[in-house]
Short mmCIF file of C-alpha atoms and ligand atoms in Angstrom, two decimals:
data_model
loop_
_atom_site.label_atom_id
_atom_site.label_comp_id
_atom_site.label_asym_id
_atom_site.label_seq_id
_atom_site.Cartn_x
_atom_site.Cartn_y
_atom_site.Cartn_z
CA MET A 130 6.90 0.99 7.44
CA ASN A 131 6.82 -2.50 6.00
CA SER A 132 7.18 -3.16 2.09
CA LEU A 133 3.97 -3.37 0.13
CA ASP A 134 5.05 -5.65 -2.38
CA ALA A 135 2.62 -8.76 -1.22
CA TYR A 136 0.07 -6.60 -2.60
CA LYS A 137 2.05 -7.44 -5.94
CA ASN A 138 0.84 -11.14 -6.60
CA CYS A 139 -1.44 -10.74 -3.58
CA THR A 140 -1.66 -14.33 -2.13
CA LEU A 141 -2.48 -12.83 1.81
CA CYS A 142 -5.76 -14.82 2.10
CA PRO A 143 -7.25 -18.01 1.29
CA ARG A 144 -9.05 -16.63 -1.91
CA ASP A 145 -5.19 -16.57 -3.27
CA CYS A 146 -6.20 -13.98 -6.12
CA ARG A 147 -2.56 -13.38 -7.23
CA VAL A 148 -3.54 -10.23 -8.77
CA ASP A 149 -1.37 -7.13 -8.64
CA ARG A 150 -3.26 -4.84 -6.50
CA THR A 151 -0.47 -2.18 -6.93
CA LYS A 152 -1.83 -1.44 -10.49
CA GLY A 153 -5.29 -1.06 -9.13
CA VAL A 154 -6.66 -4.58 -9.58
CA LEU A 155 -8.99 -5.78 -7.23
CA GLY A 156 -9.39 -9.40 -5.87
CA PHE A 157 -12.19 -10.71 -4.20
CA CYS A 158 -11.62 -8.09 -1.13
CA GLY A 159 -12.30 -5.63 -3.51
CA GLU A 160 -9.65 -3.25 -2.69
CA SER A 161 -6.06 -2.06 -4.47
CA SER A 162 -3.14 -1.79 -2.33
CA ALA A 163 -4.49 1.78 -1.33
CA CYS A 164 -5.16 1.72 2.37
CA ARG A 165 -8.65 2.66 3.29
CA VAL A 166 -10.51 3.08 6.22
CA SER A 167 -14.13 4.12 6.83
CA PHE A 168 -13.88 4.93 11.14
CA LEU A 169 -11.49 5.15 13.61
CA GLY A 170 -12.51 5.81 17.15
CA PRO A 171 -13.34 4.49 20.67
CA HIS A 172 -16.18 1.69 20.04
CA PHE A 173 -18.33 0.70 23.50
CA GLY A 174 -19.92 -2.24 21.55
CA GLU A 175 -17.22 -4.83 21.98
CA GLU A 176 -17.09 -7.38 24.84
CA PRO A 177 -16.22 -5.84 28.01
CA SER A 178 -12.45 -7.55 27.81
CA PHE A 179 -12.01 -4.82 25.24
CA THR A 180 -14.21 -2.24 25.92
CA GLY A 181 -13.46 -1.49 29.51
CA SER A 182 -14.20 1.88 30.57
CA GLN A 183 -12.33 3.96 27.86
CA GLY A 184 -13.24 1.99 24.99
CA SER A 185 -11.54 -0.42 22.59
CA GLY A 186 -9.50 2.01 20.08
CA THR A 187 -11.29 0.73 16.48
CA ILE A 188 -10.11 0.73 13.11
CA PHE A 189 -12.71 -0.30 10.29
CA PHE A 190 -11.09 -0.95 7.06
CA SER A 191 -12.93 -0.92 3.94
CA GLY A 192 -13.43 -4.30 2.03
CA CYS A 193 -13.42 -7.81 3.05
CA SER A 194 -12.03 -11.26 2.06
CA SER A 195 -15.45 -13.38 2.92
CA GLN A 196 -17.80 -11.16 1.55
CA CYS A 197 -20.69 -12.98 3.25
CA PHE A 198 -23.77 -11.87 2.00
CA PHE A 199 -25.13 -11.09 5.43
CA CYS A 200 -22.62 -8.93 6.54
CA GLN A 201 -23.87 -7.05 9.22
CA ASN A 202 -20.73 -4.06 8.45
CA TYR A 203 -21.92 -4.49 4.74
CA GLN A 204 -21.86 -0.72 4.17
CA ILE A 205 -17.97 -1.11 4.38
CA SER A 206 -17.17 -5.20 3.54
CA ILE A 207 -19.27 -5.31 0.79
CA GLN A 208 -20.25 -1.26 -0.60
CA HIS A 209 -16.42 -0.33 0.71
CA GLU A 210 -17.47 2.94 2.21
CA GLY A 211 -14.15 4.76 3.34
CA ARG A 212 -11.69 6.66 2.34
CA THR A 213 -8.12 6.32 1.27
CA ILE A 214 -5.49 6.84 3.80
CA THR A 215 -1.54 7.13 3.81
CA PRO A 216 0.63 5.05 6.14
CA ALA A 217 1.87 8.59 7.58
CA GLU A 218 -2.15 9.94 8.00
CA LEU A 219 -3.12 6.05 9.37
CA LEU A 220 0.14 6.56 12.17
CA SER A 221 -0.89 10.36 12.67
CA GLU A 222 -4.65 8.98 13.33
CA VAL A 223 -3.87 6.46 15.27
CA HIS A 224 -1.91 8.49 17.67
CA VAL A 225 -4.98 11.07 18.14
CA LEU A 226 -7.08 7.82 18.70
CA LEU A 227 -4.30 6.35 21.67
CA ALA A 228 -4.74 9.99 23.14
CA LYS A 229 -7.89 9.32 24.05
CA GLY A 230 -7.09 6.64 26.65
CA VAL A 231 -8.62 3.35 24.68
CA HIS A 232 -7.57 -0.05 25.83
CA ASN A 233 -6.18 -1.40 22.91
CA LEU A 234 -6.42 -1.03 19.06
CA ASN A 235 -8.25 -3.00 17.17
CA PHE A 236 -8.16 -3.54 13.72
CA VAL A 237 -11.35 -4.23 12.22
CA THR A 238 -11.32 -6.98 9.13
CA PRO A 239 -7.31 -6.50 8.77
CA ASP A 240 -6.14 -9.30 6.64
CA HIS A 241 -6.35 -7.85 3.10
CA PHE A 242 -4.33 -4.38 4.22
CA TRP A 243 -2.16 -7.01 6.17
CA PRO A 244 1.22 -5.00 5.03
CA HIS A 245 -0.11 -1.65 5.66
CA ILE A 246 -1.33 -2.94 9.67
CA GLN A 247 2.29 -4.79 9.99
CA GLY A 248 4.41 -1.72 9.13
CA LEU A 249 1.82 0.05 11.18
CA CYS A 250 2.24 -1.91 14.54
CA ARG A 251 5.69 -2.23 13.95
CA THR A 252 6.00 1.57 14.34
CA LEU A 253 3.86 1.30 17.55
CA LYS A 254 6.02 -0.92 19.07
CA GLU A 255 9.24 0.63 18.49
CA GLU A 256 7.89 4.13 19.94
CA GLY A 257 7.07 2.09 22.99
CA VAL A 258 3.08 1.82 22.57
CA SER A 259 1.91 -0.52 25.40
CA VAL A 260 -1.72 -1.08 24.73
CA PRO A 261 -2.51 -4.59 23.08
CA LEU A 262 -2.67 -4.76 19.33
CA LEU A 263 -5.75 -6.80 18.38
CA PHE A 264 -6.87 -8.52 15.56
CA ASN A 265 -10.34 -8.44 15.39
CA CYS A 266 -11.02 -11.01 11.90
CA SER A 267 -13.56 -13.24 10.16
CA GLY A 268 -11.89 -16.58 11.07
CA TYR A 269 -11.26 -16.96 7.03
CA GLN A 270 -7.23 -16.54 7.77
CA LYS A 271 -4.19 -18.80 6.27
CA GLN A 272 -2.95 -20.86 8.57
CA GLN A 273 0.51 -19.87 7.09
CA MET A 274 -0.04 -15.71 7.96
CA ILE A 275 -0.91 -16.25 11.75
CA GLY A 276 2.90 -16.63 12.76
CA ALA A 277 3.69 -13.20 11.16
CA TYR A 278 0.27 -11.48 12.67
CA ALA A 279 1.49 -12.97 15.81
CA GLU A 280 4.84 -11.41 15.57
CA VAL A 281 3.17 -7.91 16.40
CA ILE A 282 -0.09 -8.76 17.70
CA ASP A 283 -1.31 -9.56 20.94
CA ILE A 284 -5.06 -10.81 21.03
CA PHE A 285 -7.04 -12.69 18.28
CA LEU A 286 -10.26 -12.01 18.23
CA PRO A 287 -11.46 -14.13 15.40
CA ASP A 288 -15.10 -15.23 13.96
CA PHE A 289 -15.96 -19.23 14.00
CA LYS A 290 -18.86 -18.69 11.61
CA PHE A 291 -19.48 -21.73 9.79
CA ALA A 292 -19.15 -25.37 11.05
CA GLU A 293 -21.15 -26.29 7.85
CA SER A 294 -19.59 -26.64 4.10
CA GLU A 295 -22.77 -25.93 2.65
CA LEU A 296 -24.01 -22.51 4.90
CA ALA A 297 -20.64 -21.42 4.21
CA LYS A 298 -20.66 -21.84 0.58
CA THR A 299 -24.08 -20.16 -0.07
CA SER A 300 -23.04 -17.31 2.52
CA MET A 301 -19.40 -16.40 1.24
CA GLY A 302 -18.78 -18.73 -1.81
CA ASP A 303 -16.36 -21.02 -0.35
CA ALA A 304 -17.03 -24.25 1.18
CA ARG A 305 -13.53 -24.81 2.86
CA TYR A 306 -14.18 -22.06 5.56
CA PRO A 307 -15.21 -24.54 8.28
CA GLU A 308 -11.45 -26.18 7.71
CA ILE A 309 -9.47 -22.90 6.48
CA ALA A 310 -11.29 -21.41 9.94
CA LEU A 311 -10.12 -24.30 12.49
CA GLN A 312 -6.60 -24.46 10.93
CA ALA A 313 -6.07 -20.77 11.69
CA LEU A 314 -7.75 -20.90 15.10
CA ARG A 315 -5.41 -23.68 16.19
CA GLU A 316 -2.25 -21.49 15.34
CA MET A 317 -3.68 -18.59 17.48
CA VAL A 318 -4.32 -20.68 19.91
CA ARG A 319 -1.23 -22.17 19.94
CA LEU A 320 0.89 -19.22 19.98
CA LYS A 321 -1.08 -16.65 22.20
CA GLY A 322 -3.20 -19.15 24.49
CA PHE A 323 -6.66 -18.01 25.61
CA LEU A 324 -7.34 -14.91 26.41
CA GLU A 325 -6.24 -13.11 29.53
CA PRO A 326 -6.90 -11.94 32.07
CA TRP A 327 -10.74 -13.05 31.94
CA ASP A 328 -13.04 -10.58 33.47
CA VAL A 329 -16.47 -9.92 32.43
CA THR A 330 -16.70 -6.98 34.43
CA GLY A 331 -14.03 -5.20 32.28
CA GLU A 332 -12.05 -3.74 35.01
CA GLN A 333 -9.34 -5.67 33.76
CA THR A 334 -9.18 -5.56 29.91
CA ALA A 335 -7.64 -8.15 28.33
CA ARG A 336 -3.50 -8.30 27.23
CA ARG A 337 -3.57 -11.01 25.10
CA GLY A 338 -4.72 -14.45 23.91
CA VAL A 339 -7.74 -15.54 21.80
CA LEU A 340 -11.48 -15.24 21.78
CA VAL A 341 -13.57 -16.80 19.76
CA ARG A 342 -16.94 -15.10 18.31
CA HIS A 343 -19.79 -16.94 16.82
CA LEU A 344 -22.75 -14.97 15.10
CA VAL A 345 -25.90 -17.23 15.61
CA LEU A 346 -27.81 -17.05 12.43
CA PRO A 347 -31.46 -17.50 12.16
CA GLY A 348 -33.19 -20.43 11.02
CA HIS A 349 -29.66 -22.09 10.90
CA ILE A 350 -29.60 -23.01 14.67
CA GLU A 351 -27.62 -26.41 13.66
CA ASN A 352 -24.58 -24.62 12.13
CA SER A 353 -24.21 -23.39 15.69
CA LEU A 354 -24.75 -26.41 17.52
CA LYS A 355 -22.10 -27.94 15.44
CA ALA A 356 -19.85 -25.00 15.78
CA LEU A 357 -19.93 -25.50 19.61
CA ARG A 358 -19.63 -29.07 19.27
CA LEU A 359 -16.37 -28.83 17.06
CA LEU A 360 -14.93 -26.25 19.23
CA HIS A 361 -15.15 -27.91 22.42
CA ARG A 362 -13.74 -31.03 20.67
CA GLU A 363 -10.89 -29.12 19.51
CA PHE A 364 -10.02 -27.03 22.36
CA GLY A 365 -11.87 -28.13 25.37
CA PRO A 366 -14.07 -26.05 27.99
CA GLY A 367 -11.65 -23.23 28.92
CA LEU A 368 -12.07 -21.89 24.72
CA PRO A 369 -13.23 -18.24 26.13
CA LEU A 370 -16.33 -17.99 23.69
CA SER A 371 -18.58 -15.01 22.45
CA VAL A 372 -21.76 -16.34 21.48
CA MET A 373 -23.73 -13.39 19.50
CA GLY A 374 -27.26 -13.35 19.59
CA GLN A 375 -27.47 -9.66 17.60
CA PHE A 376 -27.98 -10.77 13.82
CA ARG A 377 -30.48 -8.21 12.08
CA PRO A 378 -31.46 -8.49 8.28
CA VAL A 379 -29.78 -6.04 5.96
CA PRO A 380 -31.22 -5.34 2.71
CA ALA A 381 -29.27 -8.38 0.98
CA CYS A 382 -31.01 -11.08 2.86
CA ALA A 383 -33.60 -10.46 1.04
CA LYS A 384 -32.80 -13.10 -1.15
CA SER A 385 -32.37 -15.70 1.71
CA GLN A 386 -36.11 -16.64 3.32
CA LYS A 387 -34.69 -17.54 6.69
CA LEU A 388 -32.17 -14.62 6.92
CA GLU A 389 -34.92 -11.99 6.56
CA ARG A 390 -35.56 -12.05 10.59
CA SER A 391 -33.81 -11.43 13.35
CA LEU A 392 -32.82 -14.35 16.04
CA GLN A 393 -35.83 -15.65 18.05
CA THR A 394 -35.33 -16.38 21.72
CA GLU A 395 -36.11 -20.18 21.50
CA GLU A 396 -33.38 -20.25 19.25
CA TYR A 397 -30.86 -18.57 20.77
CA ASN A 398 -31.83 -20.04 24.22
CA ARG A 399 -31.53 -23.78 22.15
CA VAL A 400 -27.50 -22.72 21.59
CA LEU A 401 -26.88 -21.44 25.16
CA GLU A 402 -28.20 -24.49 26.13
CA LEU A 403 -25.54 -26.42 24.64
CA VAL A 404 -22.92 -24.15 25.56
CA GLU A 405 -23.72 -24.77 29.12
CA THR A 406 -24.25 -28.81 28.58
CA LEU A 407 -21.29 -28.57 27.09
CA GLY A 408 -19.51 -26.48 30.54
CA PHE A 409 -17.69 -23.92 28.36
CA GLU A 410 -16.50 -21.70 31.17
CA LYS A 411 -15.50 -18.41 29.81
CA VAL A 412 -18.58 -17.41 27.77
CA TYR A 413 -19.97 -13.77 26.90
CA THR A 414 -23.67 -13.71 25.88
CA GLN A 415 -26.16 -11.51 24.81
CA GLU A 416 -29.21 -9.81 25.85
CA LEU A 417 -31.38 -10.32 22.81
CA LYS A 418 -33.65 -6.86 22.44
CA GLU A 419 -35.98 -5.48 19.88
CA GLU A 420 -33.57 -2.41 19.24
CA THR A 421 -29.93 -2.43 18.97
CA THR A 422 -27.57 0.75 19.35
CA PHE A 423 -24.80 -1.03 18.13
CA LEU A 424 -25.84 -2.19 14.47
CA PRO A 425 -23.70 0.32 12.28
CA ASP A 426 -24.40 2.73 9.70
CA PHE A 427 -20.87 3.69 8.30
CA GLN A 428 -23.36 6.54 6.65
CA ASP A 429 -22.93 9.11 9.33
CA PRO A 430 -19.84 10.85 9.36
CA ASP A 431 -18.99 11.34 12.91
CA ASP A 432 -19.89 7.54 14.61
CA PRO A 433 -21.42 5.13 12.86
CA PHE A 434 -22.36 3.39 16.14
CA PRO A 435 -25.67 4.93 17.92
CA GLY A 436 -24.67 3.56 21.08
CA ASN A 437 -21.21 5.09 21.29
CA ARG A 438 -22.98 8.70 21.17
CA LYS A 439 -23.97 7.67 24.90
CA LYS A 440 -20.75 7.60 26.36
S1 SF4 B 175 -6.75 -10.05 0.37
FE1 SF4 B 175 -8.03 -9.98 -1.33
S2 SF4 B 175 -6.63 -9.79 -3.87
FE2 SF4 B 175 -5.32 -10.77 -2.04
S3 SF4 B 175 -5.85 -12.52 -2.12
FE3 SF4 B 175 -7.37 -12.36 -0.45
S4 SF4 B 175 -9.12 -11.50 -1.81
FE4 SF4 B 175 -7.57 -11.81 -3.28
#
């Protein structure tokens, strides 16, 4: 396994806390150097390019460097639900996951535990594991870190959450998000290209490249329109996108008038109209439903995603 020294004066993410996590000091992500996971298992709620027929091999890590107050995974990202896992245990549980035939290993919110994940990925590659390794992240990553990720990671699945600095500031406390996320994304695309193969049926699951996710927030449609224009200007219409409308208010949304409700169809349609006008060629969208079977409850010890149980 890789040296865990990077935790000693931690600058793994743009927060640059410089705390010694090996001594149990917590930075903004709220996690020490003890790797913690909340859920490992096949997941059927990702885009078909990752879910395929056998599921995506998700590993959800506790804590998060972004800390958006409306986080749909707040139980693990903000409330830190999860269990400590040693590198050997993590490797062993990943072997079990791979034996289930998942199409990829999907590291969810991995940046603050990167030294552990880097070591794990190197071991898996040495063992000849051939499924794609997927970095599923907030978009709030350091551009300087992307090269190290890309040495072992095959697919980047970053969010692009905020084009508006003010919204970033009030949501996760860093107005720099738009520029930081854009710089990181440029590097991801430069190193890995766009997602391929592109097959929305999921028959051919993705092997490498970048797909950008954008969650449309109720009452913040201008942010989404700006994000789309920005992405189009930077990367052109070939950039693979997943425009998500699945937002649900979590308890902390009580402090925000706009985010106290789900997204309305008219709001989502306005965003999708711009997707079409700009000519984006590779786009996942969602059907808006009253109920969602993939809003997680990480207090469920078996599987936090009700939608997975139907599989
Ligand atoms: S990973 Fe955590 S401790 Fe390290 S810089 Fe980021 S928020 Fe701070």
